Short mmCIF file of C-alpha atoms in Angstrom, two decimals:
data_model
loop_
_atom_site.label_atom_id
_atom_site.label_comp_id
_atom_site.label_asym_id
_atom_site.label_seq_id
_atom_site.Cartn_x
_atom_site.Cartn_y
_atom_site.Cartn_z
CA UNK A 249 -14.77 -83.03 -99.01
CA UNK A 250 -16.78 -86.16 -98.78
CA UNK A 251 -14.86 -89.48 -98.99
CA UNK A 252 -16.51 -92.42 -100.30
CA UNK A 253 -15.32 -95.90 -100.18
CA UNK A 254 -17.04 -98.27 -103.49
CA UNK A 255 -16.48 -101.77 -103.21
CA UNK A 256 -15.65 -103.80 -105.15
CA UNK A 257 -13.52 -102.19 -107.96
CA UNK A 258 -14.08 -104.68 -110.32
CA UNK A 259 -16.00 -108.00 -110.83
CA UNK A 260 -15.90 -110.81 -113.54
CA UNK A 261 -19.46 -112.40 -113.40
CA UNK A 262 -21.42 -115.24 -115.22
CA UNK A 263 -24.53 -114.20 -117.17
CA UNK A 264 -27.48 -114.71 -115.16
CA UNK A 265 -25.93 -113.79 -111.80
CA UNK A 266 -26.59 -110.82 -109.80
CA UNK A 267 -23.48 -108.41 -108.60
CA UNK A 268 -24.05 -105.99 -105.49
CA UNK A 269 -21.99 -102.96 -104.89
CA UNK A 270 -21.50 -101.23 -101.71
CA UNK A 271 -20.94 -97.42 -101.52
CA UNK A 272 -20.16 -96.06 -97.70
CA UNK A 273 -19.85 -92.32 -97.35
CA UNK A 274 -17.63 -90.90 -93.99
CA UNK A 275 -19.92 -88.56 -93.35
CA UNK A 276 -24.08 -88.48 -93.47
CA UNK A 277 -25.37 -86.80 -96.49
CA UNK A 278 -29.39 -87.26 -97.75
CA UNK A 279 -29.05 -88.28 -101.32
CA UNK A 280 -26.41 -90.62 -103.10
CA UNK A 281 -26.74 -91.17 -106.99
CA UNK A 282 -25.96 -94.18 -108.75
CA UNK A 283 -24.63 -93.95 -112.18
CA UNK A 284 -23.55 -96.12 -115.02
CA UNK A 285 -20.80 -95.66 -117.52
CA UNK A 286 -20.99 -98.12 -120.23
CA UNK A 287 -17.93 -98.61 -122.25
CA UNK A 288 -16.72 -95.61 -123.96
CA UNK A 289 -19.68 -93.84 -122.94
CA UNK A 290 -20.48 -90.88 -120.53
CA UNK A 291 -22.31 -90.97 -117.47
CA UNK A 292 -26.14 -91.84 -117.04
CA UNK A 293 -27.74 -91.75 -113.95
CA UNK A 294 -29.87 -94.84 -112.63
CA UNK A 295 -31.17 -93.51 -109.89
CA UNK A 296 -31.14 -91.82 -106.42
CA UNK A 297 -31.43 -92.97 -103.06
CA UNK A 298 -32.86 -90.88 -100.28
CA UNK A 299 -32.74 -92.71 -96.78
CA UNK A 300 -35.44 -93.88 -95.24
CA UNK A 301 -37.58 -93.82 -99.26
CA UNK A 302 -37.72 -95.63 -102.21
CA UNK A 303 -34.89 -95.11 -104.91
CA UNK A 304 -36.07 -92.74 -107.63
CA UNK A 305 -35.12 -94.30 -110.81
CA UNK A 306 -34.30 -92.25 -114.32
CA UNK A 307 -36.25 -93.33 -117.72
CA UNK A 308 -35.32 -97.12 -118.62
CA UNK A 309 -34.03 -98.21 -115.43
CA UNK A 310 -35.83 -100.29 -113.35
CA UNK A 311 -35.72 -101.57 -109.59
CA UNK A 312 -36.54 -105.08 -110.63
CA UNK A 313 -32.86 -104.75 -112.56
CA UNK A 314 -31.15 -102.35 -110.23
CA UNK A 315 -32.91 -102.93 -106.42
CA UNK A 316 -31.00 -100.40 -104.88
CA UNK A 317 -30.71 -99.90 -100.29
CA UNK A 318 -30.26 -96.49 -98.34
CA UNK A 319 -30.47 -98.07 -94.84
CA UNK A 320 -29.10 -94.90 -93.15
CA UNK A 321 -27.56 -91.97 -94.35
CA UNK A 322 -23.79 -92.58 -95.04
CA UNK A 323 -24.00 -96.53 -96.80
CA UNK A 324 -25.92 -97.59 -99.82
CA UNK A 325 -25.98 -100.34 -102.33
CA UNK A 326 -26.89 -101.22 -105.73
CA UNK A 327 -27.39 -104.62 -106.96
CA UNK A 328 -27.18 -105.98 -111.23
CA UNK A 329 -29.73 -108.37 -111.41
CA UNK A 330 -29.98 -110.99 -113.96
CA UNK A 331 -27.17 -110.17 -115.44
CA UNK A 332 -26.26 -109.89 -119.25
CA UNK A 333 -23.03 -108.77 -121.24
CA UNK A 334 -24.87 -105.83 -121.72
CA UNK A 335 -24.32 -104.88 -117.99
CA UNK A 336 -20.96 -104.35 -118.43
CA UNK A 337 -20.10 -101.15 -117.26
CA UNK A 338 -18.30 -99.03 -114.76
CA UNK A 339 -20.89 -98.71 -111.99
CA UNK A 340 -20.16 -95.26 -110.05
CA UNK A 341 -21.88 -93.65 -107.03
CA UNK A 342 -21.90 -90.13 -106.11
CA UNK A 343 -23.13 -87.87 -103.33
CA UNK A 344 -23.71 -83.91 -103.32
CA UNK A 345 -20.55 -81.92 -102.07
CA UNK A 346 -21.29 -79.11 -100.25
CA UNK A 347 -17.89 -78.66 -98.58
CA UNK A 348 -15.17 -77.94 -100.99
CA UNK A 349 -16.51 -77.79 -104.65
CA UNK A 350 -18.16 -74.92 -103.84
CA UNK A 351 -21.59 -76.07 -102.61
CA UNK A 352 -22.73 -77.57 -106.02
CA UNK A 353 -21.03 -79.96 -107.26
CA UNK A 354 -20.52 -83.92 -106.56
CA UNK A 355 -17.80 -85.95 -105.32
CA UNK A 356 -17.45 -89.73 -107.02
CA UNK A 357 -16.75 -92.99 -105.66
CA UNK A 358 -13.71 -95.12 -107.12
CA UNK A 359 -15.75 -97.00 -109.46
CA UNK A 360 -16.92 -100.74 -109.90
CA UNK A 361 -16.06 -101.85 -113.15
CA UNK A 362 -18.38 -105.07 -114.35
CA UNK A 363 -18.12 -107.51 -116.79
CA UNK A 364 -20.26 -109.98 -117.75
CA UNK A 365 -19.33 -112.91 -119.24
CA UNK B 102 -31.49 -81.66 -126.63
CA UNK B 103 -27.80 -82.37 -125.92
CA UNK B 104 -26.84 -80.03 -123.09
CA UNK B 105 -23.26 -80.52 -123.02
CA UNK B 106 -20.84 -80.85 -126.12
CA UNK B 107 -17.17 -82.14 -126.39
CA UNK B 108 -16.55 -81.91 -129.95
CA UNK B 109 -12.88 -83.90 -129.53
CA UNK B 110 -12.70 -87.28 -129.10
CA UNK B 111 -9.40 -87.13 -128.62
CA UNK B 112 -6.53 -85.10 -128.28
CA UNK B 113 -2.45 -85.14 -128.28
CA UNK B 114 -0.42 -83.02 -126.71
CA UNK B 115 3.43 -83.05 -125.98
CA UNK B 116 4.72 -83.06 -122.12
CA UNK B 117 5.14 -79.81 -121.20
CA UNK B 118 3.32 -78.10 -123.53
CA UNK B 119 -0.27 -76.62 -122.78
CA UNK B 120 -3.49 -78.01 -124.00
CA UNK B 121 -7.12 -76.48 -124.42
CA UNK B 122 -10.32 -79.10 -123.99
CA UNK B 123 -13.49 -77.76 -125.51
CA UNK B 124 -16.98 -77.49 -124.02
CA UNK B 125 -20.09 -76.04 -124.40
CA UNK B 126 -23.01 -75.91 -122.78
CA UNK B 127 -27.08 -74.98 -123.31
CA UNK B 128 -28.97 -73.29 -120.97
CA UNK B 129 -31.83 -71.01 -120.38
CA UNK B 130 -30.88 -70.76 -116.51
CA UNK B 131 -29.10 -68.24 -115.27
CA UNK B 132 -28.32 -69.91 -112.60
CA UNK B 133 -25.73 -73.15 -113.14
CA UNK B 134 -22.33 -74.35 -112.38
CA UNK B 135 -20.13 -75.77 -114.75
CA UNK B 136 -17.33 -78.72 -113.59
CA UNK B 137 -14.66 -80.76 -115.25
CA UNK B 138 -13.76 -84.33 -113.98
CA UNK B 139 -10.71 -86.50 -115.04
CA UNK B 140 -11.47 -90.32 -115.44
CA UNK B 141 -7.79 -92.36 -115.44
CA UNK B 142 -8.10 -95.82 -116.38
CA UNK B 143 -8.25 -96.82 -113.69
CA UNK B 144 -12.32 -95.17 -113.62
CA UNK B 145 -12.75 -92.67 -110.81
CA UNK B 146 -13.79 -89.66 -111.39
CA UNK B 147 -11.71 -87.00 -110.10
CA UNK B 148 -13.34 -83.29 -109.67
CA UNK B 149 -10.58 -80.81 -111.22
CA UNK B 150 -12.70 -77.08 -111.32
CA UNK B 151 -15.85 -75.47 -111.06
CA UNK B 152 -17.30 -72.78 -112.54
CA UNK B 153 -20.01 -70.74 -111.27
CA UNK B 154 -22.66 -68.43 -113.81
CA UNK B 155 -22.39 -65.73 -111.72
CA UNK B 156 -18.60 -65.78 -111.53
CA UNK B 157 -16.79 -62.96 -112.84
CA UNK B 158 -13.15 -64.52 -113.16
CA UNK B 159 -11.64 -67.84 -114.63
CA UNK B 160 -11.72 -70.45 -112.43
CA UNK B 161 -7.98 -71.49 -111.93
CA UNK B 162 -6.88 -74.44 -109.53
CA UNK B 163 -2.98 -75.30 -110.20
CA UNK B 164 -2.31 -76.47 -113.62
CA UNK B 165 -5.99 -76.15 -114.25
CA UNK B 166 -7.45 -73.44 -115.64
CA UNK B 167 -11.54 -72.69 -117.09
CA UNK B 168 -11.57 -70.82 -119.95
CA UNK B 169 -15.06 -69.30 -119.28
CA UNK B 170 -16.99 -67.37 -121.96
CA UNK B 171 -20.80 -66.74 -121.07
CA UNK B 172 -21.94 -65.37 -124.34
CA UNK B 173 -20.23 -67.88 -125.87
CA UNK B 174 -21.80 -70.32 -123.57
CA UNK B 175 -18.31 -72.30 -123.81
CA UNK B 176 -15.99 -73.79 -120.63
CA UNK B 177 -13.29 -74.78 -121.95
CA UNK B 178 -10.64 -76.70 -119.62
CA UNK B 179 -6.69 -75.21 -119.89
CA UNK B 180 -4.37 -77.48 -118.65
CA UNK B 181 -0.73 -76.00 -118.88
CA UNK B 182 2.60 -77.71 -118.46
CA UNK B 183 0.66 -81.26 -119.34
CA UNK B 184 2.52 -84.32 -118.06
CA UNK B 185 2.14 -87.97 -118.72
CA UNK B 186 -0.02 -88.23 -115.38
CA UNK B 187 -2.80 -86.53 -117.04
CA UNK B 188 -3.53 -88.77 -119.76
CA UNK B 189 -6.85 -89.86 -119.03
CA UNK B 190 -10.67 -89.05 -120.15
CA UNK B 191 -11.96 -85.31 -119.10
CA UNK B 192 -15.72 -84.64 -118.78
CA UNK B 193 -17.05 -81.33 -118.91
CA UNK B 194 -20.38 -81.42 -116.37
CA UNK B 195 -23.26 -78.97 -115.88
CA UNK B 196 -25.80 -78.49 -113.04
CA UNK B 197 -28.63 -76.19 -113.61
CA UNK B 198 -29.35 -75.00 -110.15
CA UNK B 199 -33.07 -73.80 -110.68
CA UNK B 200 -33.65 -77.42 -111.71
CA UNK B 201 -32.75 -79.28 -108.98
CA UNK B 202 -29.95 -82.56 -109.24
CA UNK B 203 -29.79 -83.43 -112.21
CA UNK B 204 -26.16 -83.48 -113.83
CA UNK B 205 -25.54 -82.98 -116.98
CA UNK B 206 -22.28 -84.83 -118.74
CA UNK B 207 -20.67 -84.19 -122.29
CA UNK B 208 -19.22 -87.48 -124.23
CA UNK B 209 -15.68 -86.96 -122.61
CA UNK B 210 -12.32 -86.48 -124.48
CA UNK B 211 -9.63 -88.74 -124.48
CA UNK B 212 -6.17 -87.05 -123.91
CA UNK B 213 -2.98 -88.37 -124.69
CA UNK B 214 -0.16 -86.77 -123.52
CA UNK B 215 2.94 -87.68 -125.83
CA UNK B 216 6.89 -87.37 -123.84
#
């Protein structure tokens, strides 16, 4: 199965500030998803990044707030802008598996967890 | 409309003993895959089983086990012999395949396992 590297884990940040994770797959895939978790919440999706196109961002996220890169096909990153408290989260990116979870499913990064202070 | 449903917060369970996580799902597909991920603390999310529609048999991987009743439209995860490694948060996760990416979470469960 894919393995994907998310840097950083974790992040204390002023208010204001803008954070940028990095997400780098070891193998090429075409779409990567970003999700956030906010604090004993589920998952939501942001958005997803094809290579070589814009992101394609869910209902109330924005790419003013989350600018997100797909330079090539195995690295991508999303960036917090402007951040508030409200933006902390765990920050997660994901890519579609089709090697071991039987062709369907997705395989996570390790997970950036924010906070804003 | 919520899609997936994790009616328990949270749950207890003794080390050793077996445990049963709830889940159900809504669908008009016929055509999805159902998956369970473990989040430790630590916030990964760690794949555990998959389920396929068309499946005919429980998914089973090790200590895992899906507890899969179509009619019922319920997955419910199985984990036998628990140990204090698997306290963590467990989302139950649904893809409808005729709809393209989009991945559907429940709320998540919190499971404690007690020694």
């Amino acid at each position: 199965s894919a393995v994907i590297s998310q840097k950083p884990s974790r992040d204390i940040c002023q208010r204001g500030t803008s954070l940028t994770i990095q997400c780098q797959v070891d193998s090429q895939v075409t779409m990567m998803f970003w999700y956030r978790q906010q604090p004993g919440q589920s998952l939501t999706l942001i958005a997803t990044a094809n290579q070589g196109s814009e992101a394609t961002y869910e209902s109330g996220f924005v790419i003013d707030k989350f600018p997100i890169s797909r330079p090539n096909l195995t690295f991508s990153t999303l960036t917090v802008s402007n951040m508030s408290p409200e933006d902390s989260s765990i920050y997660l990116c994901s890519v579609e598996d089709r090697v071991e979870i039987s062709n369907y499913g997705y395989t996570f990064g390790s997970g950036t967890r924010l906070t804003v202070v | 409309a919520q899609k997936i449903t994790q009616t328990q917060p949270g749950m207890f369970v003794q080390e050793k003993e077996a445990v049963t996580l709830d889940c159900t799902y809504d669908t008009s597909d016929p055509s999805y895959g159902l998956f369970w991920y473990k989040q430790p603390s630590s916030g990964e999310m760690i794949f555990l089983i998959y389920q396929g529609s068309y499946d005919q048999q429980n998914a089973t991987e090790g200590r895992y086990s899906l507890n899969f009743q179509k009619a019922r439209k319920s997955a419910n995860l199985v984990i036998s012999a628990s140990q204090l490694g698997d306290s963590a948060m467990y989302f139950c996760a649904m893809r409808d395949l005729q709809t393209g990416n989009q991945f559907y979470f429940g709320t998540g469960t919190s499971l404690t396992v007690i020694p």
